[in-house]
Short mmCIF file of C-alpha atoms in Angstrom, two decimals:
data_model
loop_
_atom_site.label_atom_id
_atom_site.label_comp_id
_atom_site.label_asym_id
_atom_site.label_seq_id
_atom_site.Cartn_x
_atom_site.Cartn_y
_atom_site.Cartn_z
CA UNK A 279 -36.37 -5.79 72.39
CA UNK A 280 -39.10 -4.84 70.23
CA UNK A 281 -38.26 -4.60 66.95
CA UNK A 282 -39.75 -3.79 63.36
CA UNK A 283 -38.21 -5.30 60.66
CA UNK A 284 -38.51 -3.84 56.84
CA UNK A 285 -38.05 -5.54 53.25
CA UNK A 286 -36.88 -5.29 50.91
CA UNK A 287 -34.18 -2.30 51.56
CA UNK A 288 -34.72 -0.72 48.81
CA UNK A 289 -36.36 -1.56 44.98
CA UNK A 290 -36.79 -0.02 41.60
CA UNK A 291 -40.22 -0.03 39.92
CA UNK A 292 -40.87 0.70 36.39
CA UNK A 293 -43.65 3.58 35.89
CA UNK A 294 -47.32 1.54 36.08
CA UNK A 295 -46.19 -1.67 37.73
CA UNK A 296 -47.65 -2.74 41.19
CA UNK A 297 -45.25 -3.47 44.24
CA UNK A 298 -45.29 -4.82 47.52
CA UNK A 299 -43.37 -3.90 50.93
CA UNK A 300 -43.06 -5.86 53.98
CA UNK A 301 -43.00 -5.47 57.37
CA UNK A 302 -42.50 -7.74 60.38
CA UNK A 303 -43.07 -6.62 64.02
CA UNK A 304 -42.57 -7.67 67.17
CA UNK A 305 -44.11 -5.29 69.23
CA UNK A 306 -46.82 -6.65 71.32
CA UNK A 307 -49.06 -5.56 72.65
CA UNK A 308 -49.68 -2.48 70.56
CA UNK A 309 -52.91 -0.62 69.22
CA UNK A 310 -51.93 0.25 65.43
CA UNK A 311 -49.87 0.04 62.73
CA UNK A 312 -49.02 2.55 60.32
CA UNK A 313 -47.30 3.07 57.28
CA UNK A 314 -45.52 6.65 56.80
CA UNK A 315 -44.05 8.00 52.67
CA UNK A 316 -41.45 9.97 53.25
CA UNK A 317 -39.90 12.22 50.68
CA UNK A 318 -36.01 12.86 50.52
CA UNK A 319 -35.23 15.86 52.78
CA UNK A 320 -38.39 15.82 54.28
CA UNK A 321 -40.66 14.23 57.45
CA UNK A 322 -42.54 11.03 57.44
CA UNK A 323 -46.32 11.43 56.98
CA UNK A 324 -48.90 9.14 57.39
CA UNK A 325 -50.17 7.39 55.03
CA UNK A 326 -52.51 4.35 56.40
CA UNK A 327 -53.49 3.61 60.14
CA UNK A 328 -54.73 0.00 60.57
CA UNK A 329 -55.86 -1.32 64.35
CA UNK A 330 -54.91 -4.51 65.54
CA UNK A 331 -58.73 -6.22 64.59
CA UNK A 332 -58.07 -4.91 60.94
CA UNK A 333 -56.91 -6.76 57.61
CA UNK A 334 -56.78 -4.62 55.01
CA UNK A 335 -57.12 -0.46 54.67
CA UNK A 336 -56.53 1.39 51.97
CA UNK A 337 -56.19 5.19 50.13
CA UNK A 338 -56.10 5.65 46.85
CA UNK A 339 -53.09 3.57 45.06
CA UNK A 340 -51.86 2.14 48.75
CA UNK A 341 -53.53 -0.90 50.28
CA UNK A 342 -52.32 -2.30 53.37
CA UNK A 343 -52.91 -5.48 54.97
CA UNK A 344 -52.30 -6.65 58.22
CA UNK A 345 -52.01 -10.33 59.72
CA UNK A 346 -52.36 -9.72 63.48
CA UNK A 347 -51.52 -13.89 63.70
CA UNK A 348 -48.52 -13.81 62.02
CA UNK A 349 -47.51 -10.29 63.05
CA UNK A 350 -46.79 -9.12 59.38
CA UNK A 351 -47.69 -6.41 57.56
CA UNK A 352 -47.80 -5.41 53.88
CA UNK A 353 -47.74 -2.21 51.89
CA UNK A 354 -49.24 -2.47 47.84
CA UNK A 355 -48.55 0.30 45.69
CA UNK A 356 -51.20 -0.29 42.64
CA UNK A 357 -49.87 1.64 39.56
CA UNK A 358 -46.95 3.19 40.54
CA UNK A 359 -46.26 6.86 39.17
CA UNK A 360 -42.80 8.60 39.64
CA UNK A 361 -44.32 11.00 42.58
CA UNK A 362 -44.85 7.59 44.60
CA UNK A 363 -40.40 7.14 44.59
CA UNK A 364 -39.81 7.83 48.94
CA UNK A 365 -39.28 5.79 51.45
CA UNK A 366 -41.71 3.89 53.03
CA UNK A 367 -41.79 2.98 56.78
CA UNK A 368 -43.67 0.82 58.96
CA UNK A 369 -44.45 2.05 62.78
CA UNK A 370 -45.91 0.28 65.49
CA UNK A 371 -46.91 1.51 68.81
CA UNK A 372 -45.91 -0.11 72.15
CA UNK A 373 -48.42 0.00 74.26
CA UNK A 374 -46.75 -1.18 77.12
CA UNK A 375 -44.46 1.56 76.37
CA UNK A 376 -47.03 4.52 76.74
CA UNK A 377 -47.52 4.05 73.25
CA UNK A 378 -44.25 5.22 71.71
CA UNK A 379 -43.60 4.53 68.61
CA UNK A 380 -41.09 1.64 66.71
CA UNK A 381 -39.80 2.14 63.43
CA UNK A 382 -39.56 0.32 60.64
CA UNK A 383 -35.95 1.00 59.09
CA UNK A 384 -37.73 1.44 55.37
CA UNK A 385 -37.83 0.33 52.21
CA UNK A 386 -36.70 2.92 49.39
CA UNK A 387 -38.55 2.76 46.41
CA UNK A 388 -38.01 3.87 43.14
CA UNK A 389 -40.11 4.97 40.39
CA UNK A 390 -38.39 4.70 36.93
CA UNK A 391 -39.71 5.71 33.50
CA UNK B 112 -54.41 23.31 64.90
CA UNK B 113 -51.05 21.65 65.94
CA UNK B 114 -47.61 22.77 64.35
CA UNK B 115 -44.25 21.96 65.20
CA UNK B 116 -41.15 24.02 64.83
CA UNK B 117 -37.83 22.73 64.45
CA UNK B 118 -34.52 24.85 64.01
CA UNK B 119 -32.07 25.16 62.06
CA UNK B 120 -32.82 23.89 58.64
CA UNK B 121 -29.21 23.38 58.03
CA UNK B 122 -26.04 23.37 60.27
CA UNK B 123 -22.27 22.91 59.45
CA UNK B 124 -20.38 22.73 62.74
CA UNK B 125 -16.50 21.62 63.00
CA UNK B 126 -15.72 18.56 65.22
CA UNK B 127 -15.31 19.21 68.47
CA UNK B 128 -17.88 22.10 68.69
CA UNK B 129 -20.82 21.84 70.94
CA UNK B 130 -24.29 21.22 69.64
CA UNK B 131 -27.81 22.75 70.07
CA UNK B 132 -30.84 21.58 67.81
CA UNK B 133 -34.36 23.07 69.09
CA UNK B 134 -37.86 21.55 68.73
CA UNK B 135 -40.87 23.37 70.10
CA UNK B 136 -44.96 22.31 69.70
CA UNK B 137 -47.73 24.38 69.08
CA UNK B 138 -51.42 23.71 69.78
CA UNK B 139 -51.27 20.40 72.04
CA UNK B 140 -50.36 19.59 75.47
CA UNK B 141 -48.12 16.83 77.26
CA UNK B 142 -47.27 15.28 73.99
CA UNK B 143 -45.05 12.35 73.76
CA UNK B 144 -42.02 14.03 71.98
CA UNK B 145 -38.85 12.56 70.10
CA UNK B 146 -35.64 12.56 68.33
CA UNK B 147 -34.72 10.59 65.42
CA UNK B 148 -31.57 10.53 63.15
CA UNK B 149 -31.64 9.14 59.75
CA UNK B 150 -28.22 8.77 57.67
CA UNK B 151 -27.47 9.40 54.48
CA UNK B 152 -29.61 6.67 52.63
CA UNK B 153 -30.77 4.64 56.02
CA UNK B 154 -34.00 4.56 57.79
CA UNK B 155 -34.83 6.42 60.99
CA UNK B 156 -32.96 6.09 64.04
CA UNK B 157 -34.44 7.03 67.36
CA UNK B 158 -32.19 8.71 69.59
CA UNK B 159 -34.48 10.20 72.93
CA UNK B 160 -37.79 10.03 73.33
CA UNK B 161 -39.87 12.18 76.31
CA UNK B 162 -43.41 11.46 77.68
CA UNK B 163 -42.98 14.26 79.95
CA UNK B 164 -41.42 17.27 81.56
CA UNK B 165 -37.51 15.98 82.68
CA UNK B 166 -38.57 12.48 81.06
CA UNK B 167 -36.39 11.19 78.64
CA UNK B 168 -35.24 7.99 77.36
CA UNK B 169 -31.72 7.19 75.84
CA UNK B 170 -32.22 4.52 72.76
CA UNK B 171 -28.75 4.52 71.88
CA UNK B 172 -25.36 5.02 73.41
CA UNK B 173 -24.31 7.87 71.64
CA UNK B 174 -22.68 11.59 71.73
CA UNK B 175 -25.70 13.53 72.20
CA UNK B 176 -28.14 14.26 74.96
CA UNK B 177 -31.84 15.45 75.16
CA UNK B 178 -33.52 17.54 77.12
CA UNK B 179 -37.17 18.64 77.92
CA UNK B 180 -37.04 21.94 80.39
CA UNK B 181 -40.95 22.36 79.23
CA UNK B 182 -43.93 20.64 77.90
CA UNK B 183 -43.53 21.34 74.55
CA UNK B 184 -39.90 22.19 73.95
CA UNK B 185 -37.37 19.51 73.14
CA UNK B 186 -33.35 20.15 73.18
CA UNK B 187 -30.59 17.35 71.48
CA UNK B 188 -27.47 18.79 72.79
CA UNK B 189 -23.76 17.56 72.04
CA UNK B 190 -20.73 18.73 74.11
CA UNK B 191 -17.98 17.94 71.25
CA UNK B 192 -19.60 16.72 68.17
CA UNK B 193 -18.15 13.91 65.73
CA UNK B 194 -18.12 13.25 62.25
CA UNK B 195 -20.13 10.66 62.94
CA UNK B 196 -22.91 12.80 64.11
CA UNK B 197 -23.44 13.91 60.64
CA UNK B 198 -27.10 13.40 59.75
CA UNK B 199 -30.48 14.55 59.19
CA UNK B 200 -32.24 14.80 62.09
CA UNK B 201 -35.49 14.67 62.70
CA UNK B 202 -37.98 16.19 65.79
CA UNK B 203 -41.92 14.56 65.96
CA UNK B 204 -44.51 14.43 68.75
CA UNK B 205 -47.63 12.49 68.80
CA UNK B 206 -50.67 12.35 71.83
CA UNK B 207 -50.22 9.83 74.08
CA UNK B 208 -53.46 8.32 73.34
CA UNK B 209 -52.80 8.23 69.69
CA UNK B 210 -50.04 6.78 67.32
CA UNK B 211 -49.77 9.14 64.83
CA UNK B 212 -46.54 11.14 65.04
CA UNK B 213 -45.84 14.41 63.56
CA UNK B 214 -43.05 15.97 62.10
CA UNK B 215 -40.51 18.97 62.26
CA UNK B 216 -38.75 19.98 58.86
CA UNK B 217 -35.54 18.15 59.76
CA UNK B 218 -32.00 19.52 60.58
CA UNK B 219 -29.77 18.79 58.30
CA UNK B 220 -26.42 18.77 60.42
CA UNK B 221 -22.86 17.87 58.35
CA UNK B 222 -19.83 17.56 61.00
CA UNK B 223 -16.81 18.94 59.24
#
């Protein structure tokens, strides 16, 4: 079964400091990868859309990478203010599957003062 | 532009009561349309998910049922709910040429 795995479960950040979340897939073959911040209480929304062929997008504090090869993707949070504490989740899309979409189970992160 | 509308915001229902949670989409057609439930702390779980009219797909063995009697409106239905089937629950759609899914407020059901 196609799965996409998350880590670390959860973390706790001081305010300023840079962390990373990972994501392992093995959905193939799919189209994109995305990462979705979600807020407590609230839906998922987008935050980064990468294509199989790319390595590395990013918007504003958020860069991620992607390693088509080893079927891994990463998630870097530059700076980290308290707004950025949410859950982050990693989604694939199996084609084979008329494109639906596997989730990522998420990482919760933290944002402490 | 595209909205989605998902209903009730909050629901308290004793056990053994039946279950209706309604998810409609605005300004698309023949999306790919689903239903997720995340618990208390845990990541998202995906329960149906439709890529058309009377099409759905069961994920996991569960208590609940979905159905789809038109393009864009979605139905999770329980005869005699659980405690267990406590959760926020969550209603998105995306095209079926793109990966980007979309999504409703959330339900936020507690089983009592």
């Amino acid at each position: 079964k196609n799965q996409v795995e998350q880590s670390p479960q959860s973390l706790i950040i001081l305010e300023g400091k840079n962390c990373t979340l990972q994501c392992n897939y093995t959905v193939s073959p799919f189209s994109n990868l995305r990462w979705y911040k979600q807020d407590t209480g609230r839906g998922p929304v987008s935050l980064t859309i990468m294509t199989f062929s790319e390595n590395t997008k990013s918007n504003g504090r958020y860069t991620a990478t992607l390693d088509a090869d080893t079927k891994q993707s990463s998630l870097h949070i530059t700076a980290s203010q308290l707004s950025d504490s949410a859950s982050y989740i990693c989604v694939v899309n199996d084609k084979a599957a008329g494109n639906k979409l596997t989730f990522g189970g998420g990482t919760r992160v933290l944002v402490k003062p | 532009s595209q909205t989605i509308h998902q209903w009730p915001a909050t629901l308290v229902q004793p056990v053994g009561s039946p279950l209706s949670l309604e998810c409609t989409v605005e300004g698309t057609s023949n999306p790919n349309l689903y239903w997720y439930r995340q618990a208390a702390g845990r990541g998202l779980q995906l329960l149906f998910y439709s890529v058309g009219i009377g099409q759905i797909s069961s994920e996991v063995p569960q208590n609940l049922s979905a159905s789809r009697p038109q393009d864009r409106q979605f139905i999770l239905s329980s005869k005699k709910l659980l405690l267990s089937d406590s959760g926020f629950y969550l209603c998105a759609w995306s095209q079926v040429s793109d990966t980007e899914a979309f999504f409703g407020q959330g339900t936020r059901l507690t089983v009592v």
